[in-house]
PDB file of C-alpha atoms in Angstrom:
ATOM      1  CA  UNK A   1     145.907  97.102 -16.404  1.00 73.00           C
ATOM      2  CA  UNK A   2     143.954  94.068 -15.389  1.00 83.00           C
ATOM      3  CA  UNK A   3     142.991  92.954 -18.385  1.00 86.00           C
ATOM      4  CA  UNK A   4     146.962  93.012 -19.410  1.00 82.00           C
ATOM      5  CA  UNK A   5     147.867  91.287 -16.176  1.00 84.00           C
ATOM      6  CA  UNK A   6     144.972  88.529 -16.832  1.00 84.00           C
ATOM      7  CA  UNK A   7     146.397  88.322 -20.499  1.00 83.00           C
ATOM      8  CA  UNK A   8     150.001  88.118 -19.389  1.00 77.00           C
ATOM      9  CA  UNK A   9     149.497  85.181 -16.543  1.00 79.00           C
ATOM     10  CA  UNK A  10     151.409  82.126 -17.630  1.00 63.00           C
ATOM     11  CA  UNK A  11     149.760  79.845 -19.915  1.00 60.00           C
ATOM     12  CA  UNK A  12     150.950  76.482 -19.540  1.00 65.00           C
ATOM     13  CA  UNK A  13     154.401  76.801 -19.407  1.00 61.00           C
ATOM     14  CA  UNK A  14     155.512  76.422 -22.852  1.00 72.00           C
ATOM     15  CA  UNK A  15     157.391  80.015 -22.916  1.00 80.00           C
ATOM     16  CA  UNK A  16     160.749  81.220 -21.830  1.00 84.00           C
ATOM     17  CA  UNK A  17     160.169  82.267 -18.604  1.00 84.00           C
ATOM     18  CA  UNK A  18     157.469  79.986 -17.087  1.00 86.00           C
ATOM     19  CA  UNK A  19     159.628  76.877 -18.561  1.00 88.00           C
ATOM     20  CA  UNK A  20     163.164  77.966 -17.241  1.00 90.00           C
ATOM     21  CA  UNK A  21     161.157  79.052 -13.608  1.00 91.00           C
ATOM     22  CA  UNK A  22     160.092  75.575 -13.742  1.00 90.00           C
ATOM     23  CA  UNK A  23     163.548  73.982 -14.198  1.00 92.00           C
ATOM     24  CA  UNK A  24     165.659  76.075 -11.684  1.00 95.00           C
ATOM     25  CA  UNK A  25     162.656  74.791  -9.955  1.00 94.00           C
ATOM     26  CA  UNK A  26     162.972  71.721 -10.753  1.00 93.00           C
ATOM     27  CA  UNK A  27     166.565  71.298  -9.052  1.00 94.00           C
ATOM     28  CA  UNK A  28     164.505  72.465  -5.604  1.00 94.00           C
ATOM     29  CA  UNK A  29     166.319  75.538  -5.836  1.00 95.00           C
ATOM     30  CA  UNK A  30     164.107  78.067  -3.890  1.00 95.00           C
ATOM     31  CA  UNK A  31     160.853  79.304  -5.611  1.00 93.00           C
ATOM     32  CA  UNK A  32     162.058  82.823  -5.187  1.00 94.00           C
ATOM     33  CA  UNK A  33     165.479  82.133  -7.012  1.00 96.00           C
ATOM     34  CA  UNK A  34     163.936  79.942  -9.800  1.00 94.00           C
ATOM     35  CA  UNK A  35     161.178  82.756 -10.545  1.00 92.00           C
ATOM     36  CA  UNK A  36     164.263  85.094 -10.593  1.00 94.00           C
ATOM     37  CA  UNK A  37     165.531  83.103 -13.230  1.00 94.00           C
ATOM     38  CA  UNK A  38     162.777  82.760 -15.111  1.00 89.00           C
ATOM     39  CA  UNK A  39     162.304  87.026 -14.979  1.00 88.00           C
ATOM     40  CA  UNK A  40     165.546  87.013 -16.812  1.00 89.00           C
ATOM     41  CA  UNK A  41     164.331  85.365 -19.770  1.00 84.00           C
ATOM     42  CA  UNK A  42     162.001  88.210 -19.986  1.00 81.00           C
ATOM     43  CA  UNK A  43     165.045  90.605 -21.188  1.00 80.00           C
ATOM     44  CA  UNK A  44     164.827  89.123 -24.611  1.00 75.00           C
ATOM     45  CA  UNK A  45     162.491  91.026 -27.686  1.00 72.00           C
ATOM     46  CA  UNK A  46     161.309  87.907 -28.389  1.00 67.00           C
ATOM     47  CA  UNK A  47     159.473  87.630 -24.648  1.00 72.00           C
ATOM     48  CA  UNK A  48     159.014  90.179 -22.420  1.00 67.00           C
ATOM     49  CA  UNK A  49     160.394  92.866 -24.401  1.00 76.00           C
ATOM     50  CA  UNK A  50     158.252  92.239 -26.866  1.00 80.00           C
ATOM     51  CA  UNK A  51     155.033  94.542 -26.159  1.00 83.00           C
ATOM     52  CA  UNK A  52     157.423  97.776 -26.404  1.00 87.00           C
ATOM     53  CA  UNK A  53     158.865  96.514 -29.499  1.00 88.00           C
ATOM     54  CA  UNK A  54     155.730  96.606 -30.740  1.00 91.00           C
ATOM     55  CA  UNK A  55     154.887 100.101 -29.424  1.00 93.00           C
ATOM     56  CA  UNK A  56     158.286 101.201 -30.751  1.00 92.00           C
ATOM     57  CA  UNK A  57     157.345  99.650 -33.978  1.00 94.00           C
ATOM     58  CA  UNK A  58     153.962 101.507 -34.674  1.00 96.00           C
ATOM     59  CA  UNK A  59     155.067 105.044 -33.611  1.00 95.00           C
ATOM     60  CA  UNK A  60     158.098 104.436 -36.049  1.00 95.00           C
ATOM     61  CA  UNK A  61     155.526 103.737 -38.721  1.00 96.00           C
ATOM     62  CA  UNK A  62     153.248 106.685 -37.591  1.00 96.00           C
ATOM     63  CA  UNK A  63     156.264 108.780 -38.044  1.00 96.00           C
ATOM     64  CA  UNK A  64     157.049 107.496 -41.024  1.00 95.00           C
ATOM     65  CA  UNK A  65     153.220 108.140 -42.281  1.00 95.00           C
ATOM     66  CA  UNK A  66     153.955 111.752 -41.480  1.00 94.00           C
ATOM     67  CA  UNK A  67     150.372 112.261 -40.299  1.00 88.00           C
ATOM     68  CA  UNK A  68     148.968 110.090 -43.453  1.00 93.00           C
ATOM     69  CA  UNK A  69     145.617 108.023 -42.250  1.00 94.00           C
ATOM     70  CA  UNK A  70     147.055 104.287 -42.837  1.00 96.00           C
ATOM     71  CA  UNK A  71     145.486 102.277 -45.168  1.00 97.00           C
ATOM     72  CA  UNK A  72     145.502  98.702 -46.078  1.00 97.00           C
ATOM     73  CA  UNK A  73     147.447  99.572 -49.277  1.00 97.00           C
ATOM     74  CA  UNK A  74     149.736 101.999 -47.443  1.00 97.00           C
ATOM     75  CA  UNK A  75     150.227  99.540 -44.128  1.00 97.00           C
ATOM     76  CA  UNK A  76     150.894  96.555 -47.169  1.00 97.00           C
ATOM     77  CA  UNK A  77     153.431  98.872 -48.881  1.00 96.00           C
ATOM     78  CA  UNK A  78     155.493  99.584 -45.446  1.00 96.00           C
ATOM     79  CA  UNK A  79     155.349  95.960 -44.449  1.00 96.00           C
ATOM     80  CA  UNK A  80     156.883  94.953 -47.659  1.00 96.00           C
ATOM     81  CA  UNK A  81     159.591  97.847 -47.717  1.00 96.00           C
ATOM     82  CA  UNK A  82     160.066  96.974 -44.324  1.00 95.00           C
ATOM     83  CA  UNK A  83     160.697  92.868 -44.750  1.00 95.00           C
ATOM     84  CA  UNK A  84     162.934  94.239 -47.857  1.00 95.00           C
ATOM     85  CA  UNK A  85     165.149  96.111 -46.037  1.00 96.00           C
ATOM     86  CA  UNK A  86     166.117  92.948 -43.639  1.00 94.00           C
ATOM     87  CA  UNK A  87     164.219  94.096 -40.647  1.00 92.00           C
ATOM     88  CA  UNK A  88     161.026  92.088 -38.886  1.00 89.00           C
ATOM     89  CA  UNK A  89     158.039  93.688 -38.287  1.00 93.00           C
ATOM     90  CA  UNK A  90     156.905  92.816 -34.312  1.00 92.00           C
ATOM     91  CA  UNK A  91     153.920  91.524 -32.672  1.00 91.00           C
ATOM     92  CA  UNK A  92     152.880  88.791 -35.483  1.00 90.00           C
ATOM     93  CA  UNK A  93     154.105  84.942 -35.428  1.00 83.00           C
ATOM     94  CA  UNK A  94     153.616  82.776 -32.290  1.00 76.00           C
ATOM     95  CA  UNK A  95     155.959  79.648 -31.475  1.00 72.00           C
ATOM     96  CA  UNK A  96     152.670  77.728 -30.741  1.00 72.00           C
ATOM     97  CA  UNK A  97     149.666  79.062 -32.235  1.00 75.00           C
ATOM     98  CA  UNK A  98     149.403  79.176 -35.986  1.00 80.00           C
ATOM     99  CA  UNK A  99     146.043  81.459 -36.041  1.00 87.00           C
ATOM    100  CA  UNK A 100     145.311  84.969 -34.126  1.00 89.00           C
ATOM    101  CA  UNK A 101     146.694  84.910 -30.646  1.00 88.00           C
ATOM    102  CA  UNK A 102     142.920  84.961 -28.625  1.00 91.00           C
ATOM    103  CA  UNK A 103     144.470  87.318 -26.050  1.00 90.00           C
ATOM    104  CA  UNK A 104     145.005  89.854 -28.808  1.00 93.00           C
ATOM    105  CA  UNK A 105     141.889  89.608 -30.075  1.00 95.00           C
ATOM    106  CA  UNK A 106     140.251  90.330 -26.539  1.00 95.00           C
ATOM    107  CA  UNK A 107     142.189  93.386 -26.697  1.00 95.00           C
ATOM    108  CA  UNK A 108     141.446  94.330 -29.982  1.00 96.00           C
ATOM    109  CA  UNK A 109     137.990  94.104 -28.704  1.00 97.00           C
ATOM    110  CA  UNK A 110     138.657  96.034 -25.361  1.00 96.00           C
ATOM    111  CA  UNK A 111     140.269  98.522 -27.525  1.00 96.00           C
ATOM    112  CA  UNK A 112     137.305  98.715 -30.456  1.00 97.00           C
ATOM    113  CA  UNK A 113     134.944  99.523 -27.525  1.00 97.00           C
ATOM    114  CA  UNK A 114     136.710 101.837 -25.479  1.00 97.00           C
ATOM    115  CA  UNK A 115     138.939 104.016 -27.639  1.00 96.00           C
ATOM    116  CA  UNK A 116     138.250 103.388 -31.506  1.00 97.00           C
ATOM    117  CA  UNK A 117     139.309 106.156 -32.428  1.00 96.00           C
ATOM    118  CA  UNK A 118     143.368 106.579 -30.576  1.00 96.00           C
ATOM    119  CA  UNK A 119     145.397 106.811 -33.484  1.00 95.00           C
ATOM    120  CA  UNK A 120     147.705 103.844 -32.460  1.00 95.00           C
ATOM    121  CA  UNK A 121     144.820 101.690 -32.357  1.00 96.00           C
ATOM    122  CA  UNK A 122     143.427 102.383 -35.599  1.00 97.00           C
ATOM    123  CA  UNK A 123     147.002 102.231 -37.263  1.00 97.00           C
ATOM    124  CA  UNK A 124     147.460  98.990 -35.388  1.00 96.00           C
ATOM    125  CA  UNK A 125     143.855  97.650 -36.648  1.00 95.00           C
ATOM    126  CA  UNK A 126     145.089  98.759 -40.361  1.00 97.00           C
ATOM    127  CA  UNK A 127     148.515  96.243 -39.754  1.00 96.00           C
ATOM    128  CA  UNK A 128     146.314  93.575 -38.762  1.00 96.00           C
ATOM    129  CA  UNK A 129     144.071  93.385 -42.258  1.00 96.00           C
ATOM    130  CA  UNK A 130     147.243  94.561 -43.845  1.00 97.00           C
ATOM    131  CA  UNK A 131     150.509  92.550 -42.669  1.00 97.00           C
ATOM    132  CA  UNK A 132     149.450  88.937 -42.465  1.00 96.00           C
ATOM    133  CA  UNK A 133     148.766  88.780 -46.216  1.00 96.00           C
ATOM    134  CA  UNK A 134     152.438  89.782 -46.969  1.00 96.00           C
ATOM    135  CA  UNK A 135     153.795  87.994 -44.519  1.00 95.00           C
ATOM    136  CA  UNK A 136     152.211  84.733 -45.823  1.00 93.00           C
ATOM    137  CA  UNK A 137     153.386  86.017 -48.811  1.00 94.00           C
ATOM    138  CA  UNK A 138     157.123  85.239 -48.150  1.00 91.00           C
ATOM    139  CA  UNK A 139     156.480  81.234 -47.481  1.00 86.00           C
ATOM    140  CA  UNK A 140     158.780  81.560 -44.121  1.00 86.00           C
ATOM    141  CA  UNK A 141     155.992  82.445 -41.955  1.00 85.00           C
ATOM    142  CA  UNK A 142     154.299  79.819 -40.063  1.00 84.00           C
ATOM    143  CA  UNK A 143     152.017  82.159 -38.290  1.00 88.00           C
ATOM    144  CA  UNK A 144     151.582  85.668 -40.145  1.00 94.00           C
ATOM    145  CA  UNK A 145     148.707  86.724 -37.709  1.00 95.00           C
ATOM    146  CA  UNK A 146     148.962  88.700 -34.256  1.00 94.00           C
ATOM    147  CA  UNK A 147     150.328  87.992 -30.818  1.00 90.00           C
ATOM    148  CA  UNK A 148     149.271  89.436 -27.877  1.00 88.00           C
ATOM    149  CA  UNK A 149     152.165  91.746 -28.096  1.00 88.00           C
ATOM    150  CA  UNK A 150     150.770  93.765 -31.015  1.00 92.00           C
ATOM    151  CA  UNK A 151     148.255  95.516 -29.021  1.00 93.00           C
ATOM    152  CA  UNK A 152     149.349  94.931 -25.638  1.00 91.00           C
ATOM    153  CA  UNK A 153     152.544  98.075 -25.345  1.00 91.00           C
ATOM    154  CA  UNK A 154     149.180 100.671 -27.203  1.00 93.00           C
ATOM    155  CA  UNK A 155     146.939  99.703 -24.573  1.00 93.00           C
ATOM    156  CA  UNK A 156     148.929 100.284 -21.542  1.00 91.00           C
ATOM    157  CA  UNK A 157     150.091 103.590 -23.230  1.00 92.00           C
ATOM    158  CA  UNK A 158     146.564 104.621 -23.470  1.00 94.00           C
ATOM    159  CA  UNK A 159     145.623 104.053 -19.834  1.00 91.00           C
ATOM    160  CA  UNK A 160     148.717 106.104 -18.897  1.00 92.00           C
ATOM    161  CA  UNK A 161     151.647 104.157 -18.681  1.00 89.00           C
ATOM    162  CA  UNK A 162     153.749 105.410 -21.078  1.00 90.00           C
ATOM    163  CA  UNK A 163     157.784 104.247 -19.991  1.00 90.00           C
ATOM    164  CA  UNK A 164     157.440 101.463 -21.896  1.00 86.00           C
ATOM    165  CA  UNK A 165     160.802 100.437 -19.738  1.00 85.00           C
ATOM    166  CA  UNK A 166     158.300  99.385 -16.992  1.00 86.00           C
ATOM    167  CA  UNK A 167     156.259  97.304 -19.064  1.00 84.00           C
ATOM    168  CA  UNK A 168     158.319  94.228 -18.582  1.00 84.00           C
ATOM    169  CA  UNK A 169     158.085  94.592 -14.822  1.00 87.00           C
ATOM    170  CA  UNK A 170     154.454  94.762 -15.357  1.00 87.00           C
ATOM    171  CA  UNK A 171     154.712  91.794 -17.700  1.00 84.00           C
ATOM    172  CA  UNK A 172     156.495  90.068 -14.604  1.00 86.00           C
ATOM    173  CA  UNK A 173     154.043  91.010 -12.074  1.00 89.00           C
ATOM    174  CA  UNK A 174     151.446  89.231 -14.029  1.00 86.00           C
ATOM    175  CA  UNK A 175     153.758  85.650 -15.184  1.00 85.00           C
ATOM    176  CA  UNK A 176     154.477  85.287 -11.537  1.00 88.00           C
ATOM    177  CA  UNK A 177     151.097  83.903 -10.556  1.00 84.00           C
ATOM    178  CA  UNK A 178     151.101  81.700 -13.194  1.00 85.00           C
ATOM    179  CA  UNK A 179     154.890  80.607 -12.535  1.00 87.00           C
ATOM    180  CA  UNK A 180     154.683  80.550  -8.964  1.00 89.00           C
ATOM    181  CA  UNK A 181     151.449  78.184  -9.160  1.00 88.00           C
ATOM    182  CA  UNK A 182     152.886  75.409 -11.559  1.00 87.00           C
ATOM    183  CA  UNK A 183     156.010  75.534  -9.601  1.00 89.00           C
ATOM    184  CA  UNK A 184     154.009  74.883  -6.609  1.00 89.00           C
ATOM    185  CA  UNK A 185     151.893  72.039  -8.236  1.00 89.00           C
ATOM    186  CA  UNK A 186     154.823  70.164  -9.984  1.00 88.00           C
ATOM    187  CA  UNK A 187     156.635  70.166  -6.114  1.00 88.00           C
ATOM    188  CA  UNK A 188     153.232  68.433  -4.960  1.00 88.00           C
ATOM    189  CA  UNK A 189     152.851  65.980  -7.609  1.00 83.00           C
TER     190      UNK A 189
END
């Protein structure tokens, strides 16, 4: 849990809910109301929903595996069935980085050293040699690699939070810091 609440701090404020704390904040409203704000533009699967999509995502393709160890070939075959069938696979793409989100690699780190072997993991660790390849492969990707949201929802699960409902109150445990800082800062400056 405190690696994900390190990983989850705000990071600049470039995403939804750092940048719309920071301009409720920015009409002096009060720090508590403009964080409140910015907690609501975790509801969206694109932000803080986004680690339990993820989640949601691999034990649908676990299912779907039917107990099958994933391969690269399998994992590249689902991707593509997946994209052709209109829907996105989660926890790849970033709106700012066009390479592997660092945070995820950290945890894919964390999680290569202390559980290798949890089946989400290694399914998870197939999707990242498998999907970026076909997801380059459709020329509307700008980033095909991983975000910190692709490992994020299998590593809280493993250290026994598993209502992946509470994840994005865990998510905004974490942004506050970050949130509550800059807000801070940019009423000093």
């Amino acid at each position: 849990t405190r690696l994900y609440l390190m990983l989850h701090a705000d990071h600049e404020g470039g995403n939804v809910s750092a940048h719309t704390t920071h301009l409720v904040g920015s009409a002096l409203s009060d720090p508590y109301y403009a964080y409140a704000s910015g907690v609501c533009g975790l509801a969206g699967p694109l932000h803080g929903l986004a680690n339990q999509e993820c989640l949601r995502w691999l034990k649908e393709t676990q299912k779907a595996l039917g107990g099958q160890e994933p391969t690269v070939d399998i994992l590249t075959k689902y991707a593509k069935d997946t994209l052709a069938s209109g829907k996105v696979i989660p926890g790849f793409g970033h709106g700012v980085l066009r390479k592997t989100d660092p945070r995820y690699t950290i945890q894919r780190a964390f999680a290569a050293k202390h559980f290798p072997e949890d089946p989400l993991f290694k399914l998870a660790n197939v999707c990242y040699e498998a999907i970026p390849p076909v997801l380059e492969a459709t020329g509307k990707v700008k980033n095909p690699w991983p975000n910190v949201d692709a490992l994020s929802g299998t590593c809280m699960q493993r250290y026994g939070l598993t209502q992946e409902d509470y994840y994005t109150v865990v998510f905004a445990v974490s942004r506050s810091l970050g949130c509550m800082a800059n807000l801070v800062w940019s009423r000093l400056m």
